mmCIF file of C-alpha atoms in Angstrom:
data_model
loop_
_atom_site.group_PDB
_atom_site.id
_atom_site.type_symbol
_atom_site.label_atom_id
_atom_site.label_comp_id
_atom_site.label_asym_id
_atom_site.label_seq_id
_atom_site.Cartn_x
_atom_site.Cartn_y
_atom_site.Cartn_z
ATOM 1 C CA GLY A 1 0.040 0.095 -0.070
ATOM 2 C CA ALA A 2 0.860 3.627 0.186
ATOM 3 C CA GLN A 3 2.615 3.538 3.552
ATOM 4 C CA GLU A 4 4.795 0.397 2.440
ATOM 5 C CA SER A 5 6.081 2.378 -0.541
ATOM 6 C CA LEU A 6 7.627 4.837 1.712
ATOM 7 C CA ASP A 7 9.593 2.128 3.643
ATOM 8 C CA ALA A 8 10.761 0.262 0.550
ATOM 9 C CA HIS A 9 14.667 0.549 0.605
ATOM 10 C CA LYS A 10 17.301 -1.757 -0.703
ATOM 11 C CA ASP A 11 17.869 -4.909 1.535
ATOM 12 C CA THR A 12 15.173 -3.704 4.035
ATOM 13 C CA TYR A 13 11.993 -5.523 5.040
ATOM 14 C CA ILE A 14 9.391 -3.373 6.828
ATOM 15 C CA ILE A 15 5.870 -4.683 6.648
ATOM 16 C CA THR A 16 2.806 -2.398 7.638
ATOM 17 C CA LEU A 17 0.492 -5.068 8.902
ATOM 18 C CA ASN A 18 -0.551 -4.450 12.520
ATOM 19 C CA ASN A 19 -3.585 -2.249 11.793
ATOM 20 C CA ARG A 20 -4.533 -3.997 8.405
ATOM 21 C CA LYS A 21 -7.362 -6.430 9.228
ATOM 22 C CA GLY A 22 -9.706 -6.009 6.353
ATOM 23 C CA PHE A 23 -8.374 -8.943 4.610
ATOM 24 C CA ILE A 24 -8.833 -11.037 7.678
ATOM 25 C CA ARG A 25 -12.582 -9.994 7.752
ATOM 26 C CA CYS A 26 -12.978 -10.865 4.040
ATOM 27 C CA ALA A 27 -11.450 -14.220 4.737
ATOM 28 C CA LEU A 28 -13.686 -14.959 7.626
ATOM 29 C CA LYS A 29 -16.783 -13.917 5.950
ATOM 30 C CA SER A 30 -16.073 -15.926 2.770
ATOM 31 C CA GLY A 31 -14.279 -18.853 4.416
ATOM 32 C CA ALA A 32 -11.356 -18.270 2.223
ATOM 33 C CA ASP A 33 -7.994 -19.737 3.549
ATOM 34 C CA LEU A 34 -5.273 -17.422 4.148
ATOM 35 C CA VAL A 35 -1.769 -18.107 2.628
ATOM 36 C CA PRO A 36 1.185 -16.364 3.885
ATOM 37 C CA VAL A 37 3.499 -15.212 1.039
ATOM 38 C CA PHE A 38 6.828 -13.300 1.251
ATOM 39 C CA SER A 39 9.114 -11.955 -1.553
ATOM 40 C CA PHE A 40 12.705 -11.469 -0.951
ATOM 41 C CA GLY A 41 14.457 -8.869 -3.197
ATOM 42 C CA GLU A 42 11.529 -6.846 -4.367
ATOM 43 C CA ASN A 43 12.861 -3.740 -2.660
ATOM 44 C CA ASN A 44 16.112 -4.054 -4.571
ATOM 45 C CA ILE A 45 14.817 -3.445 -8.157
ATOM 46 C CA PHE A 46 14.454 0.329 -7.518
ATOM 47 C CA TYR A 47 16.396 2.708 -5.169
ATOM 48 C CA GLN A 48 14.441 5.175 -3.131
ATOM 49 C CA MET A 49 15.750 8.451 -1.937
ATOM 50 C CA LYS A 50 16.363 8.199 1.734
ATOM 51 C CA ASN A 51 13.383 9.403 3.616
ATOM 52 C CA PRO A 52 13.753 8.571 7.296
ATOM 53 C CA ARG A 53 10.792 9.241 9.673
ATOM 54 C CA GLY A 54 10.982 12.770 10.942
ATOM 55 C CA SER A 55 12.763 14.093 7.790
ATOM 56 C CA ARG A 56 11.318 16.991 5.814
ATOM 57 C CA LEU A 57 10.949 14.708 2.787
ATOM 58 C CA ARG A 58 9.010 12.116 4.833
ATOM 59 C CA TRP A 59 6.910 14.764 6.266
ATOM 60 C CA LEU A 60 5.908 15.973 2.768
ATOM 61 C CA GLN A 61 5.252 12.576 1.526
ATOM 62 C CA GLU A 62 3.058 11.822 4.547
ATOM 63 C CA LYS A 63 1.133 15.221 4.098
ATOM 64 C CA LEU A 64 0.516 14.331 0.358
ATOM 65 C CA LYS A 65 -0.559 10.794 1.464
ATOM 66 C CA SER A 66 -3.138 12.268 3.940
ATOM 67 C CA ILE A 67 -4.488 14.631 1.244
ATOM 68 C CA THR A 68 -4.458 12.369 -1.753
ATOM 69 C CA GLY A 69 -4.191 8.866 -0.529
ATOM 70 C CA VAL A 70 -1.084 8.488 -2.493
ATOM 71 C CA ALA A 71 2.373 8.423 -1.174
ATOM 72 C CA PRO A 72 4.909 9.596 -3.762
ATOM 73 C CA PRO A 73 8.162 7.769 -3.289
ATOM 74 C CA ILE A 74 11.182 9.456 -5.057
ATOM 75 C CA PHE A 75 12.895 6.449 -6.701
ATOM 76 C CA TYR A 76 15.240 5.481 -9.612
ATOM 77 C CA GLY A 77 16.289 2.549 -11.576
ATOM 78 C CA ARG A 78 18.451 2.007 -14.519
ATOM 79 C CA GLY A 79 18.194 3.519 -17.749
ATOM 80 C CA ILE A 80 17.455 1.744 -21.342
ATOM 81 C CA LEU A 81 21.181 1.502 -21.594
ATOM 82 C CA GLN A 82 22.579 -0.853 -18.980
ATOM 83 C CA TYR A 83 24.518 1.522 -16.729
ATOM 84 C CA THR A 84 22.616 4.745 -17.150
ATOM 85 C CA TRP A 85 19.934 6.355 -14.778
ATOM 86 C CA GLY A 86 16.330 5.917 -15.465
ATOM 87 C CA TYR A 87 13.098 4.239 -14.477
ATOM 88 C CA MET A 88 13.631 0.749 -15.553
ATOM 89 C CA PRO A 89 13.958 -1.795 -12.824
ATOM 90 C CA PHE A 90 17.425 -3.018 -11.882
ATOM 91 C CA ARG A 91 18.036 -6.629 -12.824
ATOM 92 C CA GLU A 92 17.780 -8.164 -9.329
ATOM 93 C CA GLN A 93 16.387 -11.635 -8.368
ATOM 94 C CA ILE A 94 13.100 -11.739 -6.665
ATOM 95 C CA VAL A 95 12.341 -14.887 -4.818
ATOM 96 C CA THR A 96 8.729 -15.608 -3.492
ATOM 97 C CA VAL A 97 8.297 -18.051 -0.727
ATOM 98 C CA VAL A 98 4.854 -19.460 0.015
ATOM 99 C CA GLY A 99 3.735 -20.775 3.443
ATOM 100 C CA LYS A 100 1.212 -23.391 4.413
ATOM 101 C CA PRO A 101 -2.373 -22.304 4.133
ATOM 102 C CA ILE A 102 -4.267 -21.312 7.262
ATOM 103 C CA HIS A 103 -7.749 -22.899 7.373
ATOM 104 C CA VAL A 104 -10.424 -20.300 7.838
ATOM 105 C CA ASP A 105 -13.942 -21.318 8.863
ATOM 106 C CA ARG A 106 -16.768 -19.189 7.243
ATOM 107 C CA ASN A 107 -18.361 -16.746 9.551
ATOM 108 C CA GLU A 108 -20.394 -14.026 8.248
ATOM 109 C CA ASN A 109 -20.440 -11.886 11.492
ATOM 110 C CA PRO A 110 -16.897 -12.242 12.990
ATOM 111 C CA THR A 111 -16.265 -10.621 16.389
ATOM 112 C CA GLU A 112 -13.246 -8.317 16.805
ATOM 113 C CA GLU A 113 -11.771 -11.150 18.982
ATOM 114 C CA GLU A 114 -12.098 -13.537 16.176
ATOM 115 C CA VAL A 115 -10.480 -11.110 13.729
ATOM 116 C CA ASP A 116 -7.619 -10.379 16.121
ATOM 117 C CA LEU A 117 -6.935 -14.039 16.703
ATOM 118 C CA LEU A 118 -6.811 -14.992 13.033
ATOM 119 C CA HIS A 119 -4.793 -11.763 12.334
ATOM 120 C CA GLU A 120 -2.131 -12.805 14.995
ATOM 121 C CA LYS A 121 -2.067 -16.349 13.540
ATOM 122 C CA TYR A 122 -1.416 -14.990 10.049
ATOM 123 C CA MET A 123 1.351 -12.464 11.292
ATOM 124 C CA SER A 124 3.025 -15.265 13.294
ATOM 125 C CA SER A 125 2.916 -17.585 10.092
ATOM 126 C CA LEU A 126 4.413 -14.783 7.979
ATOM 127 C CA ARG A 127 6.976 -13.900 10.529
ATOM 128 C CA GLN A 128 8.051 -17.693 10.700
ATOM 129 C CA LEU A 129 8.141 -17.876 6.827
ATOM 130 C CA PHE A 130 10.533 -14.863 6.800
ATOM 131 C CA GLU A 131 12.758 -16.303 9.574
ATOM 132 C CA ASP A 132 12.911 -19.654 7.893
ATOM 133 C CA HIS A 133 14.140 -18.184 4.604
ATOM 134 C CA LYS A 134 15.936 -14.980 5.327
ATOM 135 C CA THR A 135 19.441 -16.499 5.373
ATOM 136 C CA LEU A 136 18.887 -18.148 1.952
ATOM 137 C CA TYR A 137 17.987 -14.921 -0.024
#
């Protein structure tokens, strides 16, 4: 999402998930299983200008996000010619790992407690998936 785009920097993995529970509610209401998935290397295909929290650039990006709903990261890649500057992605490997599905029983009216419980289970599975594979990629 918009927030994640501001935290996408080379060799870093910051996931904004603590307050994202809409997909959990959808899974509960439809009975769709959740599958944890993580991609290593996706933040390496573009470089983003440094924008640490508290910086003027980050403040401006956050302000624009609050007004428009879009967070404009300032990024660059390679040019059409191999070693020039541009907006083509760098040629970097992206490896996606897929975890075991989490079974979800259908519940058309889930309580907040049920949403929170499944959300924690999903986050725990995603964290474990990352820990199991981080040294490989």
